CSV table of C-alpha atoms and ligand atoms in Angstrom, one decimal:
chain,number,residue,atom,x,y,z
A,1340,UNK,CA,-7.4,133.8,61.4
A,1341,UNK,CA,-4.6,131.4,61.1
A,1342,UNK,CA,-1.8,130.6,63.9
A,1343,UNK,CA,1.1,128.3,64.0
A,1344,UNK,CA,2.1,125.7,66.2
A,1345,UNK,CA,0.1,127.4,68.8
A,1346,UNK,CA,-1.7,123.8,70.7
A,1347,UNK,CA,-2.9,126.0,74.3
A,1348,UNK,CA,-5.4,129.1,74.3
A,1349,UNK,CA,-3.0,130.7,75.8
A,1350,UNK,CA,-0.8,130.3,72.7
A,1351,UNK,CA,-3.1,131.6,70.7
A,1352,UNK,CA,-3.7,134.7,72.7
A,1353,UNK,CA,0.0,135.1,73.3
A,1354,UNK,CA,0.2,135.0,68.8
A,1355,UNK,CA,-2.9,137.4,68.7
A,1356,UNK,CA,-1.1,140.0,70.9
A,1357,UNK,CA,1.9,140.2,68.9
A,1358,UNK,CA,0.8,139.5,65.1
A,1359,UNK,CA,-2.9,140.9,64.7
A,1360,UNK,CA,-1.5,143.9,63.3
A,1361,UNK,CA,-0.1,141.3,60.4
A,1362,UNK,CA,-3.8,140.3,59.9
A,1363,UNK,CA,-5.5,143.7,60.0
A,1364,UNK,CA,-3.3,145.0,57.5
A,1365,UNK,CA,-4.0,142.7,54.9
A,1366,UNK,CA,-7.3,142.0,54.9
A,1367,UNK,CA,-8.6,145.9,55.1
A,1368,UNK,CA,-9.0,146.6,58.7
A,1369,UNK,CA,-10.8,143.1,59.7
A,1370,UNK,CA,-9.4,139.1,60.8
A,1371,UNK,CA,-11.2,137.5,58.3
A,1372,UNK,CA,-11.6,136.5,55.0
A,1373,UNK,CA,-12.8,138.6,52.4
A,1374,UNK,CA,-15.8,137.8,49.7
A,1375,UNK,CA,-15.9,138.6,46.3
A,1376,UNK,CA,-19.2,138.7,43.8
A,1377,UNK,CA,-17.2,137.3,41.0
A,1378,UNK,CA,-14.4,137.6,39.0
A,1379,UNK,CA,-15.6,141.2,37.8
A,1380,UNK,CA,-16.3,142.3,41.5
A,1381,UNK,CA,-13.4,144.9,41.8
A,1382,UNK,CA,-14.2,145.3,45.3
A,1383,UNK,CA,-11.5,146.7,47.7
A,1384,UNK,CA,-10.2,143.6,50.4
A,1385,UNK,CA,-11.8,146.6,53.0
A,1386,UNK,CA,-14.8,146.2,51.4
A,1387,UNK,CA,-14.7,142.7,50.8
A,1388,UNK,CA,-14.1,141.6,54.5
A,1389,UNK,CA,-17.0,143.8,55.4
A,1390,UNK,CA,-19.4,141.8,53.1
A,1391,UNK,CA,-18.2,138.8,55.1
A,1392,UNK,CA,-19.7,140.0,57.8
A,1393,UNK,CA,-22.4,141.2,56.3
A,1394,UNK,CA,-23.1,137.9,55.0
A,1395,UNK,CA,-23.1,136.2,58.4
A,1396,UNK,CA,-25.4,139.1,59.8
A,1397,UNK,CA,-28.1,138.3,57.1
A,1398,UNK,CA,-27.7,134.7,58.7
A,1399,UNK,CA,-28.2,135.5,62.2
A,1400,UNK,CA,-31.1,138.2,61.1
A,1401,UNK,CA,-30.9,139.8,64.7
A,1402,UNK,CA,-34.1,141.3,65.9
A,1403,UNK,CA,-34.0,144.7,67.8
A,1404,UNK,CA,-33.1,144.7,71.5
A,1405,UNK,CA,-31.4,141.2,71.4
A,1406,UNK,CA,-27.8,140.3,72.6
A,1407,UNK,CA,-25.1,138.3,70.7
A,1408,UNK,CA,-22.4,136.4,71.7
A,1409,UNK,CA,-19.2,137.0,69.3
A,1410,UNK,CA,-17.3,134.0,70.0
A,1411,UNK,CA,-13.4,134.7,68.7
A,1412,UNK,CA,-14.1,138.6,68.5
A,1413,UNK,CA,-10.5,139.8,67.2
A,1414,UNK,CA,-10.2,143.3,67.8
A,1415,UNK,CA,-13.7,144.1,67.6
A,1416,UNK,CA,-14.1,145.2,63.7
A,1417,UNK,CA,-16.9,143.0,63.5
A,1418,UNK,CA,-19.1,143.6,66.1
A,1419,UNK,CA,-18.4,147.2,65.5
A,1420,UNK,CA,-19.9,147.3,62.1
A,1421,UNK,CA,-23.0,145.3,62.8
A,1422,UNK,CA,-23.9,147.5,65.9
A,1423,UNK,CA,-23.6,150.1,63.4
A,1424,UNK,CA,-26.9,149.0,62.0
A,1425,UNK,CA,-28.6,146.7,64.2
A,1426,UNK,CA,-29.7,147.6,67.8
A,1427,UNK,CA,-28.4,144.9,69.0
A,1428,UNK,CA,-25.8,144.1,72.2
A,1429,UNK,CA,-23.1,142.2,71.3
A,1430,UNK,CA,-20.4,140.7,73.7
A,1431,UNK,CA,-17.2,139.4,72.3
A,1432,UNK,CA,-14.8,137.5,73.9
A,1433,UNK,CA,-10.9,136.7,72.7
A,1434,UNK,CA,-8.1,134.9,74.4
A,1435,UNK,CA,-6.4,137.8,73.4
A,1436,UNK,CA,-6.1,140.5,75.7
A,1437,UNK,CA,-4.6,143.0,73.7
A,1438,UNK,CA,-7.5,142.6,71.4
A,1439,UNK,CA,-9.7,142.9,74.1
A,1440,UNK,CA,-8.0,146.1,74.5
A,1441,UNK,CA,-8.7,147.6,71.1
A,1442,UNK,CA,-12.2,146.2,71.0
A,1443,UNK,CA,-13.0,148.1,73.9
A,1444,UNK,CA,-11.3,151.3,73.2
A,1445,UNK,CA,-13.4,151.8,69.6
A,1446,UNK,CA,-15.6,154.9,69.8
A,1447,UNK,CA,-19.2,153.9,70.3
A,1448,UNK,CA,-20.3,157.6,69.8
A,1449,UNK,CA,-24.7,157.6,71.5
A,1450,UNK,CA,-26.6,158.0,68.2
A,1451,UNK,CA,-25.6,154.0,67.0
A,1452,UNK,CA,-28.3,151.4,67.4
A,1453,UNK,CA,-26.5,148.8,69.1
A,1454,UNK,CA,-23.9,148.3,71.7
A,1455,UNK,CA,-20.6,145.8,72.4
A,1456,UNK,CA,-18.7,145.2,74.9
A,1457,UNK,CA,-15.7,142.7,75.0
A,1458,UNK,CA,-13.7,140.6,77.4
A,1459,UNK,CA,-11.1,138.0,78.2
A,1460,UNK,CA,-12.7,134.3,78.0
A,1461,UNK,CA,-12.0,131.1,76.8
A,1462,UNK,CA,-15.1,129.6,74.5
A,1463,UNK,CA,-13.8,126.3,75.8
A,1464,UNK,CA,-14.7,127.4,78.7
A,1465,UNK,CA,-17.0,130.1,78.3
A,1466,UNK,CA,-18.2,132.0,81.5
A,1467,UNK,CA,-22.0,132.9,81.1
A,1468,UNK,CA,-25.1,131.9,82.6
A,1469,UNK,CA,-27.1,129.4,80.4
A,1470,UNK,CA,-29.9,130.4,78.0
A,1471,UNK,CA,-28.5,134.6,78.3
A,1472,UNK,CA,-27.7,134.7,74.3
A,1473,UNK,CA,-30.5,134.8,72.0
A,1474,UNK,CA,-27.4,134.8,69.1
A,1475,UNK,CA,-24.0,133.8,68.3
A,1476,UNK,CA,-21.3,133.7,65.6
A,1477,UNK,CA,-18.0,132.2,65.3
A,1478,UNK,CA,-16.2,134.3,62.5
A,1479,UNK,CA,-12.8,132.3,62.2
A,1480,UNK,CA,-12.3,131.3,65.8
A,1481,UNK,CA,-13.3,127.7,66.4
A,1482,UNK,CA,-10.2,126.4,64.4
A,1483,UNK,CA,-7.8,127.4,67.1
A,1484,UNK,CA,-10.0,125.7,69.7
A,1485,UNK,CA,-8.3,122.3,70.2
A,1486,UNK,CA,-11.9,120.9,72.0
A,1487,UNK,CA,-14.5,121.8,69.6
A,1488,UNK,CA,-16.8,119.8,71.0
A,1489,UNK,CA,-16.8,121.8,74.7
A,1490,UNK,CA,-16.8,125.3,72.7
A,1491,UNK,CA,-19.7,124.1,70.9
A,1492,UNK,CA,-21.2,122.6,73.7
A,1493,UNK,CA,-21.2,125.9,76.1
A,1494,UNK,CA,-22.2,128.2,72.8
A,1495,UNK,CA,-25.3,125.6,72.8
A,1496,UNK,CA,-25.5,126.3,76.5
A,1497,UNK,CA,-25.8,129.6,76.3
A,1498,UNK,CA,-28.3,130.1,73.4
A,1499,UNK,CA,-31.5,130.2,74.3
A,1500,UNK,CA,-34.0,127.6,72.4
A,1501,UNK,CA,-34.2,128.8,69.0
A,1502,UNK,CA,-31.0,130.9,69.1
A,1503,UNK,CA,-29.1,130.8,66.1
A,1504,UNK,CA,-24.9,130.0,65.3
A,1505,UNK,CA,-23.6,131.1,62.5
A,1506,UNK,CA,-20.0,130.0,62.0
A,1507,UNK,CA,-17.6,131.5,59.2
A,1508,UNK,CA,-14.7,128.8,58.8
A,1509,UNK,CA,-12.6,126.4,56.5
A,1510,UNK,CA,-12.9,122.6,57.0
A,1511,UNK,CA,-12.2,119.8,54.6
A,1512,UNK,CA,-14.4,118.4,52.5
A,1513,UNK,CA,-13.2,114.8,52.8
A,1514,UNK,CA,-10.1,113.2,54.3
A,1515,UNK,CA,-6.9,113.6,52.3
A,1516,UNK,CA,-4.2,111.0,51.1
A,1517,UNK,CA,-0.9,109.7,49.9
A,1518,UNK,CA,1.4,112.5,50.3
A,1519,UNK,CA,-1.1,115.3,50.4
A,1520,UNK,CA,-1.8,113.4,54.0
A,1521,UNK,CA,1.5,114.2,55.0
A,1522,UNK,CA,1.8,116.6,54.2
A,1523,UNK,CA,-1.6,118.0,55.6
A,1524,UNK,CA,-0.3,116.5,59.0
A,1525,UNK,CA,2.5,119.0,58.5
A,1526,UNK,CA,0.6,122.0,57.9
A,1527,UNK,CA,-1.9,121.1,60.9
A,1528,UNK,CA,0.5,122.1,62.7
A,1529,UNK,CA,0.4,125.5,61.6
A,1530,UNK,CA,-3.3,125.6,60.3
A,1531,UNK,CA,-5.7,123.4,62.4
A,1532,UNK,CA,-8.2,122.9,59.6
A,1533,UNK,CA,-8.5,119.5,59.3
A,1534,UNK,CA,-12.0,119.2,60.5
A,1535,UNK,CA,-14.4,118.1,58.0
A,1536,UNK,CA,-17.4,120.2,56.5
A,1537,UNK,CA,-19.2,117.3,58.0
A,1538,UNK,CA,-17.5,116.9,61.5
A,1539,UNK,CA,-18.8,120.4,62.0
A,1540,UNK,CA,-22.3,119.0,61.2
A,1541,UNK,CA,-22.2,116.1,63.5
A,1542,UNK,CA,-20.5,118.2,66.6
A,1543,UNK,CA,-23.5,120.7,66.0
A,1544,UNK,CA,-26.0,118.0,66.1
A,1545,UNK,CA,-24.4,116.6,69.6
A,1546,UNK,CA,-24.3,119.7,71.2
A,1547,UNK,CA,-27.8,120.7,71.1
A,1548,UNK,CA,-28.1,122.4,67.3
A,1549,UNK,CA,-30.1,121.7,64.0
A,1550,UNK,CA,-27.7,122.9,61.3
A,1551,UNK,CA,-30.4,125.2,58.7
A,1552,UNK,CA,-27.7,125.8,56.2
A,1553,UNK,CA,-24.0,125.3,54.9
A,1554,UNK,CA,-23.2,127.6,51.9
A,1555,UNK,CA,-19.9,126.7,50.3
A,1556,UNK,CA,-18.3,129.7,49.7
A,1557,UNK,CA,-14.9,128.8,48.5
A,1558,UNK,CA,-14.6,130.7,45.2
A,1559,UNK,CA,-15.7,133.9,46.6
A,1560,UNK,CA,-13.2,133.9,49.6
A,1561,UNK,CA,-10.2,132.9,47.3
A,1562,UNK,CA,-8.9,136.2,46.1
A,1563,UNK,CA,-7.8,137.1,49.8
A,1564,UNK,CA,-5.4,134.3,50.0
A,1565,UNK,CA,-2.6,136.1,47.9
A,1566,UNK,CA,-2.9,138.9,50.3
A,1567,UNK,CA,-2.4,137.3,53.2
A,1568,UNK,CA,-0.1,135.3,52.1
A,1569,UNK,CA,2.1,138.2,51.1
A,1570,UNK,CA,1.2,139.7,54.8
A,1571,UNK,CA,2.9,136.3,56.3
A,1572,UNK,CA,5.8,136.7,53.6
A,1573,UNK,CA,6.7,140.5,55.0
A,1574,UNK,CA,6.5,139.0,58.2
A,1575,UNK,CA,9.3,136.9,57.3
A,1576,UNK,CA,11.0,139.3,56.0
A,1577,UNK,CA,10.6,141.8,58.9
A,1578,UNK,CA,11.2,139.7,61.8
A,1579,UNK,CA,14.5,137.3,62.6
A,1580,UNK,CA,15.1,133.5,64.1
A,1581,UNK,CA,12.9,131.0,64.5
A,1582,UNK,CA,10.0,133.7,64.0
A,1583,UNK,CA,10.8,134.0,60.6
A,1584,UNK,CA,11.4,131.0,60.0
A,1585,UNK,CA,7.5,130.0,61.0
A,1586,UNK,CA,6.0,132.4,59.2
A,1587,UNK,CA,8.2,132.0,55.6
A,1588,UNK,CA,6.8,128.0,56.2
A,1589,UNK,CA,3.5,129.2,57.0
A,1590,UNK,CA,3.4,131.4,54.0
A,1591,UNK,CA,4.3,128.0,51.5
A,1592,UNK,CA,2.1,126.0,53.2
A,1593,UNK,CA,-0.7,128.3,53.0
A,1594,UNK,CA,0.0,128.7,49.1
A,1595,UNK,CA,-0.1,124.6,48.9
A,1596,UNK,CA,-3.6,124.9,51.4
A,1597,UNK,CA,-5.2,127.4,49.7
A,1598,UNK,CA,-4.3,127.2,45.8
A,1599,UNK,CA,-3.9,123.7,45.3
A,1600,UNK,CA,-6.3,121.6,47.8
A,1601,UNK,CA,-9.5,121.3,46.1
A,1602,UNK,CA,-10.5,119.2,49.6
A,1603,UNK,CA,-10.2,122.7,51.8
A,1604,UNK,CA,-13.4,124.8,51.7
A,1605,UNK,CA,-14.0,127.9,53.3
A,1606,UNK,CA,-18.1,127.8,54.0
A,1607,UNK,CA,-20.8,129.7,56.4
A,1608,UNK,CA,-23.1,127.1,58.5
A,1609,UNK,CA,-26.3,128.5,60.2
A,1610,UNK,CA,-27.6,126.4,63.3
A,1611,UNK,CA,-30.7,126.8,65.5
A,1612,UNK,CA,-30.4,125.9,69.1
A,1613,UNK,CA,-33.6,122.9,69.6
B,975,SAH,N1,-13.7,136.7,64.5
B,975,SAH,C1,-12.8,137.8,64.4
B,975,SAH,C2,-11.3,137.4,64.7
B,975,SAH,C3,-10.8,136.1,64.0
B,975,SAH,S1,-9.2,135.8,64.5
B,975,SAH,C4,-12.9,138.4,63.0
B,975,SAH,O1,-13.6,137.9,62.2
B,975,SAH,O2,-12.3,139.5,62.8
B,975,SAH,C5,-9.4,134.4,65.7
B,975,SAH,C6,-10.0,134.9,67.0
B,975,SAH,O3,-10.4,133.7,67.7
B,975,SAH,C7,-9.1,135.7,67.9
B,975,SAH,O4,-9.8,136.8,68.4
B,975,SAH,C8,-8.8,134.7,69.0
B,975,SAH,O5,-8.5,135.3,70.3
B,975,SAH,C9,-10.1,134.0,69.1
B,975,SAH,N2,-9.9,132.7,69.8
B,975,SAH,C10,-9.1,131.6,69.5
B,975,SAH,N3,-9.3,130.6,70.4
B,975,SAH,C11,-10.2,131.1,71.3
B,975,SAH,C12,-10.8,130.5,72.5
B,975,SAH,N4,-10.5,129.3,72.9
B,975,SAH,N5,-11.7,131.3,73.1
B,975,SAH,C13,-12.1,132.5,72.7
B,975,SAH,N6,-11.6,133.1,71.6
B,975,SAH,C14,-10.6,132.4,70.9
């Protein structure tokens, strides 16, 4: 999800060790965003961050027996719940290695469809063979990657021709200015969103992929953000220093981001490898 001041991949894994417990807990057991109906969808977050996933499973409409790559695989919730109900084999990776760790330590009793396995790898540089994927997804993940461009690249690499992306992510509809820009050049450096919705487009075009969809899903996301936000505040509150510090700043920034920034959009694109 989000990270703070954290510029090297190694930074980011280094913040995934310590705080993805902060994550997990509020948004129901997953690293991502939750998605609501409507306003009378009551749904629990749990339930919510599982329709996420859901949502980007219908994208990818996996056929039996393929493999996925999970690019940014957090602790493995995700993957866990499509192999659940897709025979599938799914391999994540995370710069995170204690993430790895959980990932690969979560029962997969013999009588579920699919498999997933999990490792330690960079998507910047990401390790596999060309053409060995015929699917991937990018839950949340690309906006810690400083290069977008090579983690696209390599995820075009490794797709075979008419593999499918889907990413999950927020990027900015336009450019901001007067003192929202400053402000926004304060919070990138806790929240590296400041890619725009079409940015993402043009990157995908370069590296090799035909975007098929972009569904703005703003709205439905939006009832997570308190809940995270109070997950950064008890950080604060339970940690000391500097630490604190970052995530009591994170936590107004995010408020400002999220609540009053009509620009940032939170949106699922599907793209087909040509
Ligand atoms: N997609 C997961 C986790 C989102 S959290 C979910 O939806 O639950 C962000 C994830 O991106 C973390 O697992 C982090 O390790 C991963 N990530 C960030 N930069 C990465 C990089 N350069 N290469 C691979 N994974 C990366």
């Amino acid at each position: 999800m989000l990270t703070q001041h954290r510029h090297t991949s190694g930074d980011v894994g280094t913040f995934y060790n310590q705080h993805t417990d902060v994550y997990d807990r509020a948004l129901g057991g997953n690293i991502h965003v939750g998605y609501w109906d409507d306003e009378a969808d009551d749904s629990p977050m749990q339930a919510a961050t599982d329709r996420l996933t859901d949502l980007v499973t219908e994208r990818l409409a996996p056929s039996e027996g393929q493999r996925l790559l999970d690019v940014g695989c957090g602790h493995g919730s995700t993957a866990a719940r499509i192999v659940a109900h897709h025979a599938v084999q799914i391999t994540g990776i995370s710069v995170s290695d204690y993430q790895v760790n959980l990932a690969n330590s979560r029962p997969q009793p013999p009588e579920l469809p699919g498999r997933a396995a999990f490792r330690l790898a960079d998507a910047m540089e990401n390790p596999f063979d060309d053409e060995t994927f015929d699917g991937a997804y990018a839950i949340e993940s690309l906006m810690h990657m400083k290069d977008k461009k090579a983690a696209l690249g390599h995820i075009a690499r490794v797709l075979r021709p008419g593999g499918r992306l889907v990413i999950a992510e927020h990027s900015l509809a336009g450019e901001l200015d007067g003192p929202d820009a400053a402000r926004m050049a304060h919070a990138y450096a806790y929240f590296k969103f400041s890619l725009t919705t079409d940015m993402y487009g043009e990157l995908l075009r370069e590296a090799g992929l035909d975007v098929v969809d972009h569904t703005d899903i703003t709205e439905n996301v939006r009832r997570c953000y308190e809940s995270m936000i109070s997950g950064w505040r008890d950080a604060a509150n339970n940690s000391s220093g500097e630490t604190s510090r970052e995530w009591a700043t994170a936590a107004d920034l995010g408020h400002w981001f999220f609540f009053e920034v009509p620009e940032l959009r939170y949106g699922l694109l599907t793209a087909v490898r040509r």
